[in-house]
Short mmCIF file of C-alpha atoms and ligand atoms in Angstrom, two decimals:
data_model
loop_
_atom_site.label_atom_id
_atom_site.label_comp_id
_atom_site.label_asym_id
_atom_site.label_seq_id
_atom_site.Cartn_x
_atom_site.Cartn_y
_atom_site.Cartn_z
CA MET O 1 0.00 0.00 0.00
CA ALA O 2 2.67 2.45 1.08
CA ASN O 3 4.66 1.45 -1.98
CA SER O 4 1.87 1.88 -4.48
CA THR O 5 1.24 5.49 -3.36
CA SER O 6 4.90 6.37 -3.41
CA ILE O 7 5.30 5.04 -6.96
CA LYS O 8 2.52 7.35 -8.17
CA GLU O 9 4.22 10.26 -6.45
CA LYS O 10 6.05 12.42 -9.00
CA GLU O 11 9.65 13.01 -8.08
CA LEU O 12 12.45 15.41 -8.91
CA PHE O 13 16.02 14.64 -7.79
CA GLY O 14 14.57 11.80 -5.73
CA HIS O 15 12.23 14.09 -3.77
CA PRO O 16 8.50 14.83 -4.13
CA ILE O 17 7.95 17.72 -6.58
CA GLY O 18 6.02 19.50 -3.82
CA LEU O 19 9.36 20.06 -2.08
CA PHE O 20 10.46 22.30 -4.92
CA ILE O 21 7.23 24.31 -4.82
CA LEU O 22 7.91 24.91 -1.13
CA PHE O 23 11.58 25.57 -1.92
CA PHE O 24 10.74 28.44 -4.32
CA THR O 25 7.91 29.83 -2.22
CA GLU O 26 10.16 30.00 0.84
CA MET O 27 13.05 31.29 -1.27
CA TRP O 28 11.00 34.33 -2.27
CA GLU O 29 9.57 34.77 1.21
CA ARG O 30 13.08 34.85 2.67
CA PHE O 31 14.19 37.11 -0.18
CA SER O 32 11.65 39.67 0.96
CA PHE O 33 12.32 39.05 4.64
CA TYR O 34 16.10 39.35 4.55
CA GLY O 35 16.18 42.05 1.88
CA MET O 36 14.13 44.24 4.13
CA LYS O 37 16.00 43.23 7.29
CA ALA O 38 19.41 43.97 5.79
CA LEU O 39 18.37 47.54 5.07
CA LEU O 40 16.51 48.08 8.31
CA ILE O 41 19.23 49.20 10.75
CA PHE O 42 20.64 51.66 8.21
CA TYR O 43 17.20 52.93 7.25
CA LEU O 44 16.53 53.66 10.92
CA THR O 45 19.90 55.14 11.86
CA LYS O 46 20.66 57.00 8.62
CA TYR O 47 17.26 58.01 7.27
CA HIS O 48 15.13 58.46 10.39
CA LEU O 49 18.23 59.27 12.52
CA PHE O 50 17.48 56.77 15.29
CA SER O 51 20.27 56.25 17.84
CA ASP O 52 22.00 52.85 17.69
CA SER O 53 20.18 51.59 20.74
CA ALA O 54 16.75 52.80 19.61
CA GLY O 55 17.37 51.14 16.22
CA ASN O 56 18.60 47.89 17.77
CA LEU O 57 15.65 47.76 20.15
CA LEU O 58 13.11 48.41 17.40
CA ILE O 59 14.64 45.64 15.30
CA GLY O 60 14.62 43.46 18.42
CA SER O 61 10.90 44.08 18.96
CA TYR O 62 10.05 43.53 15.32
CA ALA O 63 12.17 40.39 14.95
CA ALA O 64 10.86 39.00 18.23
CA LEU O 65 7.25 39.48 17.14
CA VAL O 66 7.93 38.18 13.66
CA TYR O 67 9.22 34.90 15.09
CA ALA O 68 6.76 34.71 18.01
CA VAL O 69 3.52 34.89 16.05
CA PRO O 70 4.26 31.58 14.21
CA VAL O 71 3.26 29.82 17.45
CA ILE O 72 -0.25 31.18 16.99
CA GLY O 73 -0.10 30.64 13.22
CA GLY O 74 1.00 27.03 13.77
CA PHE O 75 -1.71 26.41 16.34
CA ILE O 76 -4.43 27.83 14.07
CA ALA O 77 -3.17 25.72 11.15
CA ASP O 78 -3.14 22.52 13.25
CA LYS O 79 -6.63 23.09 14.59
CA TYR O 80 -8.49 24.88 11.79
CA LEU O 81 -6.96 26.10 8.56
CA GLY O 82 -4.40 23.46 7.68
CA PHE O 83 -0.93 24.46 6.51
CA ARG O 84 -1.81 25.33 2.91
CA LYS O 85 -4.52 27.90 3.58
CA ALA O 86 -2.46 29.45 6.37
CA ILE O 87 0.47 29.88 3.98
CA VAL O 88 -1.68 31.57 1.31
CA PHE O 89 -3.14 34.00 3.84
CA GLY O 90 0.31 34.74 5.29
CA GLY O 91 1.67 35.31 1.80
CA ILE O 92 -1.00 37.91 0.98
CA MET O 93 -0.28 39.81 4.21
CA LEU O 94 3.44 39.73 3.39
CA VAL O 95 2.99 41.20 -0.08
CA LEU O 96 0.95 44.07 1.40
CA GLY O 97 3.43 44.65 4.23
CA HIS O 98 6.50 44.74 2.02
CA LEU O 99 4.84 47.07 -0.46
CA GLY O 100 3.90 49.35 2.46
CA MET O 101 7.60 49.51 3.37
CA ALA O 102 8.29 51.13 0.01
CA TYR O 103 6.66 54.34 1.28
CA GLU O 104 9.48 56.23 2.95
CA GLY O 105 8.20 59.78 3.53
CA ASN O 106 10.72 62.47 4.43
CA ALA O 107 14.18 61.98 5.89
CA ALA O 108 14.72 63.17 9.47
CA THR O 109 16.72 66.35 9.95
CA GLU O 110 19.06 67.36 12.75
CA SER O 111 19.32 71.04 13.71
CA MET O 112 22.54 72.80 14.80
CA THR O 113 21.48 72.29 18.42
CA GLY O 114 21.12 68.55 17.83
CA GLU O 115 17.33 68.52 17.77
CA ILE O 116 15.94 65.82 15.48
CA THR O 117 12.72 66.25 13.50
CA ARG O 118 11.19 63.06 12.11
CA ASP O 119 8.35 62.38 9.66
CA ASN O 120 5.94 60.77 12.10
CA THR O 121 3.33 59.85 9.52
CA ALA O 122 5.93 57.95 7.51
CA LEU O 123 7.05 56.22 10.70
CA GLN O 124 3.50 55.12 11.51
CA VAL O 125 3.07 53.74 7.98
CA PHE O 126 6.38 51.94 8.53
CA TYR O 127 5.24 50.44 11.85
CA PHE O 128 1.96 49.33 10.31
CA SER O 129 3.82 47.66 7.43
CA LEU O 130 5.93 45.84 10.00
CA ALA O 131 2.70 44.67 11.66
CA LEU O 132 1.47 43.20 8.36
CA ILE O 133 4.82 41.44 7.89
CA ILE O 134 4.64 40.07 11.45
CA LEU O 135 1.18 38.66 10.77
CA GLY O 136 2.27 37.28 7.40
CA VAL O 137 5.37 35.52 8.67
CA GLY O 138 3.26 34.29 11.60
CA PHE O 139 0.98 32.41 9.22
CA LEU O 140 3.63 31.34 6.75
CA LYS O 141 7.00 30.56 8.29
CA ALA O 142 6.39 27.65 10.65
CA ASN O 143 3.62 26.18 8.52
CA ILE O 144 5.69 25.93 5.38
CA SER O 145 8.37 24.05 7.34
CA SER O 146 5.74 21.71 8.77
CA LEU O 147 4.40 21.14 5.27
CA VAL O 148 7.87 20.03 4.16
CA GLY O 149 7.70 17.43 6.92
CA GLU O 150 4.26 16.28 5.68
CA LEU O 151 5.70 15.37 2.29
CA TYR O 152 7.56 12.47 3.92
CA LYS O 153 6.07 9.48 5.66
CA VAL O 154 7.24 8.42 9.12
CA GLY O 155 10.56 6.67 8.67
CA ASP O 156 11.24 8.13 5.20
CA LYS O 157 15.01 8.38 4.95
CA ARG O 158 14.79 11.39 2.65
CA ARG O 159 13.34 13.68 5.31
CA ASP O 160 16.64 15.16 6.56
CA SER O 161 17.98 15.74 3.07
CA GLY O 162 14.60 17.22 2.09
CA PHE O 163 15.04 19.75 4.87
CA THR O 164 18.59 20.47 3.76
CA ILE O 165 17.36 21.23 0.23
CA PHE O 166 14.59 23.41 1.66
CA TYR O 167 17.18 25.21 3.81
CA MET O 168 19.19 25.95 0.71
CA GLY O 169 16.10 27.61 -0.75
CA ILE O 170 15.88 29.79 2.36
CA ASN O 171 19.45 30.87 1.90
CA LEU O 172 19.32 31.30 -1.83
CA GLY O 173 16.58 33.83 -1.13
CA SER O 174 18.61 35.49 1.57
CA PHE O 175 21.72 35.58 -0.63
CA LEU O 176 19.93 37.21 -3.57
CA ALA O 177 18.24 39.65 -1.22
CA THR O 178 21.38 40.82 0.52
CA ILE O 179 22.92 41.47 -2.89
CA ILE O 180 19.94 42.89 -4.83
CA CYS O 181 17.92 44.73 -2.15
CA VAL O 182 21.03 46.14 -0.46
CA TRP O 183 22.34 47.36 -3.83
CA LEU O 184 18.99 48.89 -4.84
CA GLY O 185 18.62 50.49 -1.42
CA GLU O 186 22.09 52.03 -1.40
CA GLU O 187 22.19 52.98 -5.07
CA TYR O 188 18.63 54.14 -5.85
CA GLY O 189 17.00 54.78 -2.48
CA TRP O 190 15.28 52.88 0.30
CA SER O 191 11.93 52.47 -1.42
CA TYR O 192 13.56 50.56 -4.31
CA GLY O 193 15.23 48.12 -1.93
CA PHE O 194 12.06 47.64 0.11
CA GLY O 195 9.88 47.56 -3.01
CA ALA O 196 12.00 44.80 -4.54
CA ALA O 197 11.34 42.76 -1.41
CA GLY O 198 7.59 43.17 -2.04
CA VAL O 199 7.89 42.07 -5.67
CA GLY O 200 9.86 39.00 -4.52
CA MET O 201 7.12 38.03 -2.09
CA ALA O 202 4.46 38.40 -4.80
CA LEU O 203 6.45 35.92 -6.91
CA GLY O 204 6.61 33.53 -3.95
CA LEU O 205 2.86 33.66 -3.41
CA THR O 206 2.24 33.06 -7.10
CA THR O 207 4.56 30.04 -7.09
CA PHE O 208 2.69 28.54 -4.16
CA ILE O 209 -0.78 29.08 -5.61
CA VAL O 210 0.17 27.82 -9.08
CA GLY O 211 2.02 24.80 -7.63
CA LYS O 212 -0.90 23.65 -5.46
CA LYS O 213 -1.48 20.41 -7.36
CA TYR O 214 2.02 19.18 -6.59
CA LEU O 215 1.25 19.20 -2.88
CA MET O 216 -1.08 16.29 -3.62
CA GLY O 217 -3.63 17.24 -1.01
CA LYS O 218 -1.06 17.61 1.77
CA GLY O 219 -1.48 20.39 4.29
CA GLU O 220 -5.27 20.60 4.09
CA SER O 221 -7.45 21.45 7.06
CA SER O 222 -8.17 18.67 9.53
CA ALA O 223 -11.56 20.24 10.28
CA PRO O 224 -13.15 21.38 6.99
CA GLU O 225 -16.75 21.22 8.34
CA LEU O 226 -15.78 23.58 11.11
CA LEU O 227 -14.25 26.01 8.64
CA ASN O 228 -17.40 26.00 6.47
CA LYS O 229 -19.78 26.49 9.36
CA VAL O 230 -21.39 29.93 9.50
CA THR O 231 -21.21 32.01 12.69
CA PHE O 232 -22.67 35.56 12.91
CA GLY O 233 -23.52 35.24 9.20
CA ILE O 234 -19.88 34.67 8.19
CA LYS O 235 -18.03 31.45 7.39
CA ASN O 236 -15.69 30.50 10.24
CA GLU O 237 -12.75 30.47 7.85
CA TRP O 238 -13.36 34.14 7.04
CA LEU O 239 -13.85 34.93 10.71
CA ILE O 240 -10.32 33.62 11.32
CA TYR O 241 -8.93 35.83 8.55
CA LEU O 242 -10.88 38.83 9.79
CA ALA O 243 -9.77 38.43 13.40
CA SER O 244 -6.19 37.98 12.23
CA ILE O 245 -6.30 41.14 10.15
CA LEU O 246 -7.67 43.03 13.15
CA SER O 247 -4.74 41.78 15.22
CA THR O 248 -2.41 43.93 13.11
CA VAL O 249 -3.60 46.88 15.21
CA VAL O 250 -2.12 45.15 18.26
CA PHE O 251 1.18 44.36 16.51
CA TRP O 252 1.32 47.90 15.12
CA GLN O 253 1.24 49.28 18.66
CA MET O 254 3.42 46.57 20.20
CA VAL O 255 6.28 46.89 17.76
CA GLN O 256 6.74 50.45 19.04
CA ARG O 257 6.92 49.29 22.66
CA HIS O 258 9.88 47.18 23.64
CA GLU O 259 8.62 46.37 27.17
CA ALA O 260 5.28 45.12 25.88
CA VAL O 261 7.12 42.73 23.57
CA SER O 262 9.31 41.44 26.36
CA MET O 263 6.27 40.86 28.58
CA SER O 264 4.36 38.98 25.87
CA LEU O 265 7.39 36.86 25.04
CA MET O 266 7.58 35.74 28.64
CA ILE O 267 3.87 34.99 28.73
CA ALA O 268 4.00 33.14 25.39
CA GLY O 269 7.05 31.15 26.52
CA ALA O 270 5.48 30.17 29.84
CA ALA O 271 2.12 29.34 28.24
CA SER O 272 3.80 27.16 25.61
CA VAL O 273 5.77 25.20 28.21
CA ILE O 274 2.63 24.69 30.29
CA TYR O 275 0.71 23.49 27.21
CA ILE O 276 3.53 21.12 26.22
CA VAL O 277 3.68 19.60 29.70
CA TYR O 278 -0.13 19.36 29.89
CA TYR O 279 -0.31 17.71 26.47
CA ALA O 280 2.55 15.34 27.26
CA VAL O 281 1.00 14.24 30.54
CA THR O 282 -2.59 13.88 29.35
CA GLU O 283 -2.19 12.66 25.77
CA LEU O 284 1.08 10.79 25.34
CA ASP O 285 2.64 7.48 26.27
CA LYS O 286 6.06 7.38 27.94
CA VAL O 287 8.15 7.24 24.77
CA ALA O 288 6.30 10.02 22.94
CA ARG O 289 6.35 12.12 26.11
CA GLN O 290 10.09 11.81 26.55
CA GLN O 291 10.62 12.58 22.87
CA LEU O 292 8.59 15.75 23.21
CA PHE O 293 10.57 16.76 26.31
CA ALA O 294 13.87 16.04 24.54
CA LEU O 295 12.73 18.35 21.74
CA THR O 296 11.80 21.03 24.28
CA ILE O 297 15.25 20.90 25.91
CA LEU O 298 16.89 21.23 22.50
CA ILE O 299 14.67 24.18 21.64
CA VAL O 300 15.68 25.98 24.85
CA PHE O 301 19.33 25.81 23.81
CA THR O 302 18.55 27.29 20.42
CA VAL O 303 17.66 30.53 22.21
CA ILE O 304 21.35 31.02 23.08
CA PHE O 305 22.52 30.03 19.62
CA TRP O 306 20.28 32.49 17.78
CA ALA O 307 20.91 35.30 20.29
CA LEU O 308 24.57 35.12 19.28
CA PHE O 309 24.00 34.36 15.63
CA GLU O 310 21.48 37.16 15.13
CA GLN O 311 24.08 39.80 15.98
CA ALA O 312 24.53 39.74 12.21
CA TYR O 313 21.71 42.18 11.57
CA THR O 314 22.54 44.61 14.35
CA SER O 315 25.98 44.79 15.96
CA LEU O 316 27.85 42.90 13.23
CA ASN O 317 26.18 44.97 10.54
CA LEU O 318 27.13 48.23 12.29
CA PHE O 319 30.61 46.84 13.05
CA ALA O 320 31.10 46.13 9.34
CA ASP O 321 29.88 49.61 8.49
CA ARG O 322 32.15 51.46 10.90
CA VAL O 323 35.14 49.39 11.86
CA LEU O 324 35.78 47.05 8.96
CA ASP O 325 38.34 47.98 6.32
CA ARG O 326 35.78 47.36 3.56
CA GLY O 327 36.68 49.91 0.89
CA GLU O 328 33.69 50.51 -1.38
CA ILE O 329 31.76 47.39 -0.39
CA ALA O 330 28.43 48.19 1.36
CA ALA O 331 28.32 46.85 4.91
CA GLY O 332 25.05 44.97 4.35
CA THR O 333 26.68 42.99 1.55
CA PHE O 334 28.72 41.01 4.09
CA LEU O 335 25.49 39.48 5.33
CA SER O 336 25.35 37.53 2.09
CA LEU O 337 28.40 35.54 3.25
CA ASN O 338 26.24 33.52 5.61
CA ALA O 339 23.82 32.55 2.86
CA LEU O 340 26.62 31.88 0.41
CA PHE O 341 28.40 29.57 2.86
CA ILE O 342 25.12 27.75 3.53
CA ILE O 343 24.56 27.13 -0.17
CA LEU O 344 28.14 25.85 -0.54
CA LEU O 345 28.30 23.87 2.68
CA ALA O 346 24.79 22.46 3.11
CA PRO O 347 25.39 19.61 0.65
CA VAL O 348 28.74 18.92 2.32
CA PHE O 349 27.14 18.66 5.74
CA ALA O 350 24.24 16.55 4.45
CA TRP O 351 26.78 14.22 2.87
CA LEU O 352 28.89 14.19 6.00
CA TRP O 353 26.03 13.16 8.30
CA VAL O 354 25.24 10.21 6.05
CA LYS O 355 28.90 9.32 5.53
CA LEU O 356 29.55 9.26 9.27
CA GLY O 357 26.98 6.48 9.52
CA LYS O 358 26.90 5.18 13.05
CA TYR O 359 29.40 7.84 14.10
CA ASN O 360 26.95 10.53 13.03
CA PRO O 361 26.60 12.66 16.18
CA ASN O 362 23.09 12.79 17.63
CA THR O 363 21.05 15.99 17.46
CA ALA O 364 22.05 17.12 20.97
CA VAL O 365 25.77 16.80 20.17
CA LYS O 366 25.24 18.65 16.89
CA PHE O 367 23.50 21.45 18.79
CA SER O 368 26.37 21.73 21.26
CA LEU O 369 28.83 21.91 18.38
CA ALA O 370 26.71 24.70 16.93
CA LEU O 371 26.97 26.70 20.15
CA ILE O 372 30.72 26.25 20.35
CA LEU O 373 31.12 27.27 16.71
CA VAL O 374 29.03 30.41 17.03
CA GLY O 375 31.13 31.39 20.06
CA LEU O 376 34.38 30.75 18.19
CA GLY O 377 33.08 32.93 15.35
CA PHE O 378 33.23 35.89 17.72
CA GLY O 379 36.68 34.70 18.78
CA SER O 380 37.82 35.44 15.25
CA LEU O 381 36.72 39.06 15.59
CA VAL O 382 38.43 39.34 18.99
CA LEU O 383 41.66 38.26 17.27
CA GLY O 384 40.95 40.59 14.35
CA ILE O 385 40.39 43.64 16.53
CA ASN O 386 43.52 42.87 18.54
CA ALA O 387 45.54 42.49 15.34
CA SER O 388 44.31 45.74 13.82
CA GLY O 389 46.52 48.15 15.79
CA LEU O 390 45.26 51.68 15.27
CA GLY O 391 43.63 50.94 11.93
CA LYS O 392 40.44 49.29 10.76
CA VAL O 393 39.83 45.53 11.02
CA ALA O 394 40.64 43.37 7.98
CA ILE O 395 37.72 41.76 6.12
CA PHE O 396 39.32 38.32 6.51
CA TRP O 397 38.29 38.07 10.19
CA LEU O 398 34.64 38.72 9.47
CA VAL O 399 34.70 36.14 6.67
CA ILE O 400 35.99 33.58 9.20
CA THR O 401 33.25 34.65 11.62
CA TYR O 402 30.52 34.01 9.07
CA PHE O 403 32.17 30.76 8.04
CA LEU O 404 32.14 29.45 11.62
CA HIS O 405 28.63 30.80 12.26
CA THR O 406 27.40 29.05 9.15
CA CYS O 407 28.96 25.73 10.14
CA GLY O 408 27.20 26.16 13.49
CA GLU O 409 23.91 26.99 11.80
CA LEU O 410 24.13 23.84 9.68
CA CYS O 411 24.62 21.74 12.82
CA LEU O 412 21.50 23.24 14.32
CA SER O 413 18.92 24.73 12.02
CA PRO O 414 18.03 22.22 9.26
CA VAL O 415 18.71 19.38 11.69
CA GLY O 416 16.42 21.06 14.20
CA LEU O 417 13.54 21.61 11.75
CA SER O 418 13.69 17.97 10.82
CA ALA O 419 13.85 16.96 14.49
CA VAL O 420 10.70 18.99 15.22
CA THR O 421 8.76 17.04 12.60
CA LYS O 422 10.15 13.74 13.91
CA LEU O 423 9.91 14.26 17.66
CA SER O 424 6.53 16.05 17.89
CA PRO O 425 3.29 14.12 18.14
CA PRO O 426 1.55 14.55 14.72
CA LYS O 427 -1.39 16.52 16.11
CA ILE O 428 0.79 19.35 17.41
CA VAL O 429 3.55 19.54 14.79
CA GLY O 430 2.43 22.98 13.64
CA PHE O 431 2.39 24.28 17.17
CA MET O 432 5.80 22.80 18.02
CA MET O 433 7.25 24.31 14.85
CA GLY O 434 5.86 27.58 16.14
CA VAL O 435 7.59 26.98 19.48
CA TRP O 436 10.83 26.37 17.57
CA PHE O 437 10.48 29.87 16.10
CA LEU O 438 9.32 31.28 19.45
CA ALA O 439 12.79 30.38 20.71
CA THR O 440 14.23 32.46 17.89
CA ALA O 441 11.85 35.24 18.90
CA SER O 442 13.23 35.34 22.44
CA SER O 443 16.73 35.21 21.09
CA GLU O 444 16.11 38.13 18.72
CA PHE O 445 14.99 40.12 21.72
CA ILE O 446 18.03 39.10 23.77
CA ALA O 447 20.24 39.74 20.73
CA SER O 448 19.15 43.36 20.55
CA ILE O 449 19.92 43.87 24.23
CA LEU O 450 23.33 42.23 23.77
CA ALA O 451 24.00 44.39 20.71
CA ASN O 452 23.50 47.43 22.89
CA ILE O 453 26.62 46.48 24.88
CA ALA O 454 28.39 47.89 21.85
CA SER O 455 26.07 50.80 21.25
CA VAL O 456 28.35 53.54 19.97
CA ASP O 457 27.74 57.27 20.29
CA THR O 458 26.89 58.63 16.89
CA SER O 459 26.08 61.92 15.32
CA ASN O 460 24.16 61.88 12.05
CA GLY O 461 24.43 58.14 11.78
CA THR O 462 28.23 57.84 11.66
CA ALA O 463 30.53 56.69 14.46
CA PRO O 464 32.90 59.47 15.44
CA ASP O 465 35.75 57.61 17.10
CA LEU O 466 37.26 54.43 15.66
CA GLY O 467 39.24 53.51 18.79
CA LEU O 468 36.22 53.86 21.01
CA ALA O 469 34.04 51.86 18.64
CA LYS O 470 36.61 49.06 18.47
CA GLU O 471 36.87 48.91 22.22
CA SER O 472 33.13 48.48 22.70
CA TYR O 473 32.87 45.83 19.96
CA LEU O 474 35.82 43.97 21.54
CA GLN O 475 34.01 43.88 24.85
CA LEU O 476 30.82 42.55 23.25
CA PHE O 477 32.54 39.91 21.12
CA GLU O 478 34.62 38.56 24.03
CA TYR O 479 31.48 38.17 26.03
CA LEU O 480 29.74 36.32 23.20
CA LEU O 481 32.73 34.03 22.68
CA TYR O 482 32.57 32.80 26.27
CA THR O 483 28.78 32.51 26.24
CA GLY O 484 28.74 30.31 23.13
CA VAL O 485 31.54 28.01 24.19
CA GLY O 486 30.22 27.79 27.78
CA PHE O 487 26.68 26.76 26.85
CA GLY O 488 28.04 24.43 24.17
CA ILE O 489 30.00 22.50 26.78
CA LEU O 490 26.99 22.41 29.08
CA LEU O 491 24.80 20.86 26.38
CA LEU O 492 27.54 18.39 25.49
CA ALA O 493 27.46 17.21 29.09
CA LEU O 494 23.66 16.83 28.91
CA SER O 495 23.66 15.15 25.51
CA PRO O 496 23.66 11.49 26.66
CA LEU O 497 20.51 12.15 28.65
CA VAL O 498 18.77 13.95 25.76
CA LYS O 499 19.78 11.18 23.39
CA LYS O 500 18.19 8.59 25.66
CA MET O 501 14.98 10.61 25.75
CA MET O 502 14.83 10.64 21.95
CA HIS O 503 14.44 6.85 21.89
CA GLY O 504 16.40 6.25 18.74
CA VAL O 505 14.56 8.72 16.52
CA ASP O 506 17.68 10.22 15.01
CA VAL O 507 20.40 7.74 15.72
CA ASP O 508 20.74 6.14 12.36
CA GLU O 509 20.36 8.06 9.12
CA SER O 510 20.09 4.74 7.29
CA GLY O 511 16.55 4.74 8.64
CA GLU O 512 16.70 1.46 10.54
CA ASP O 513 15.64 2.96 13.83
CA GLU O 514 12.97 5.04 12.19
CA ILE O 515 11.42 1.99 10.54
CA LEU O 516 11.22 0.38 13.96
CA ILE O 517 9.30 3.41 15.14
CA GLU O 518 6.96 3.25 12.18
CA GLU O 519 6.07 -0.34 13.01
CA LYS O 520 5.39 0.62 16.57
CA HIS O 521 2.89 3.34 15.63
N1 LIG G 601 17.90 31.56 8.60
C1 LIG G 601 16.85 30.66 8.88
C2 LIG G 601 15.56 31.11 8.27
O1 LIG G 601 15.41 32.22 7.89
C3 LIG G 601 16.69 30.40 10.35
C4 LIG G 601 15.96 31.45 11.08
C5 LIG G 601 15.76 31.08 12.53
O2 LIG G 601 15.20 30.05 12.90
N2 LIG G 601 16.25 31.90 13.38
O3 LIG G 601 14.65 30.35 8.19
#
């Protein structure tokens, strides 16, 4: 039976064609997401003349919300909409949000006495566009990853490599964005860079809608009758969309208030843990329960990883702008190194995990490696700053940083997405994928606070004193080096326990253990 369906399944490079629909949809989504994000800190500090810390904190609030809302988006998809409808709705919100970003209004001005006048209407349009993007990513990001998982049956050996291919799509989008949107933004003006992001997202949405048939009915709602039922004269499905659109008002206000974001992150984090424990205790047998707890422990450690890694879009971006000996190259362009290394290295890592066979480290060990690597990445900059004397820091050191960060990311991110779809009970995959991104949300928030350790005094968006700037970046990067390596060692010590709790789910990439699990189900 299983065989007859899989024979009918159309394949490309040994994977279901649906994977490539999701690949291109997510490629364009990430193109818009990272294109906009790469320009953001400069748009705020150079165009609207925000201070470093105000800019970092705003990005922190935005990025935290953008990765927190997928918990709700995942939950709604599990219970009502299904992944496919949620993705379409998210995609539409994203197109609108990115196009809204293209409206830039007037640049802020600074008077002789240092008083700054900003275009408040333009800023409110900007905040509202961010709210639409937050809602859009909330419905799209986790659900598209869960849908990748749905393309593979339990025990299908191709799952991990499917996620690696998908992850390359993510980074192809991010690579193109950091080249094209950054170039358009610097060369022709902000609205061109932001506008290009919107066009990219429209292409992504089109790909997804046109490619529907290749999903072969995967990702549909588990409760279609409920969706079609009419309440207050409106179909429930439309009520969900309507309520979601109304929620942009809340995000619009929240993104402007850092404390409100921090409070809601704590509430969302606590509520998610309580729900996981409740679900595990009431619904699961011992093995499934321990697997879910193992996943939760792993997710907690990702908070530290991303808090360090996400310095890229704040402190590392400003560091590149001010302290790096970069000649004519725009600072934002260096962000493309991460994506480029992913595209080059992802196949190497995928091959390596298979090649290592029974020596393939388990997910917990891979995660601890990731933490150590992200820490060492900052070690490279510590060396670089120390070697720079009175001058600027050589590009080489930042290249090494992104190389090490990327190796770390490959030990954690695609492996982690796959682990979420393997270790979660099927009924709450969407929600758990949301929790995976909720961890990133907290880390984005922490990242912005960390970045402020190196907040440099500026006037008119440029750092006045190189020595001073270098000193504060040195302090930040040393701190991050120890944090990464320290937590990496801690997780390494815990890894045998976590491995035991996974009950063989990821031990053997040859699939033997997974087939055992399939029989058990
Ligand atoms: N770079 C990856 C993406 O955009 C991972 C993001 C994350 O989980 N922090 O999907």
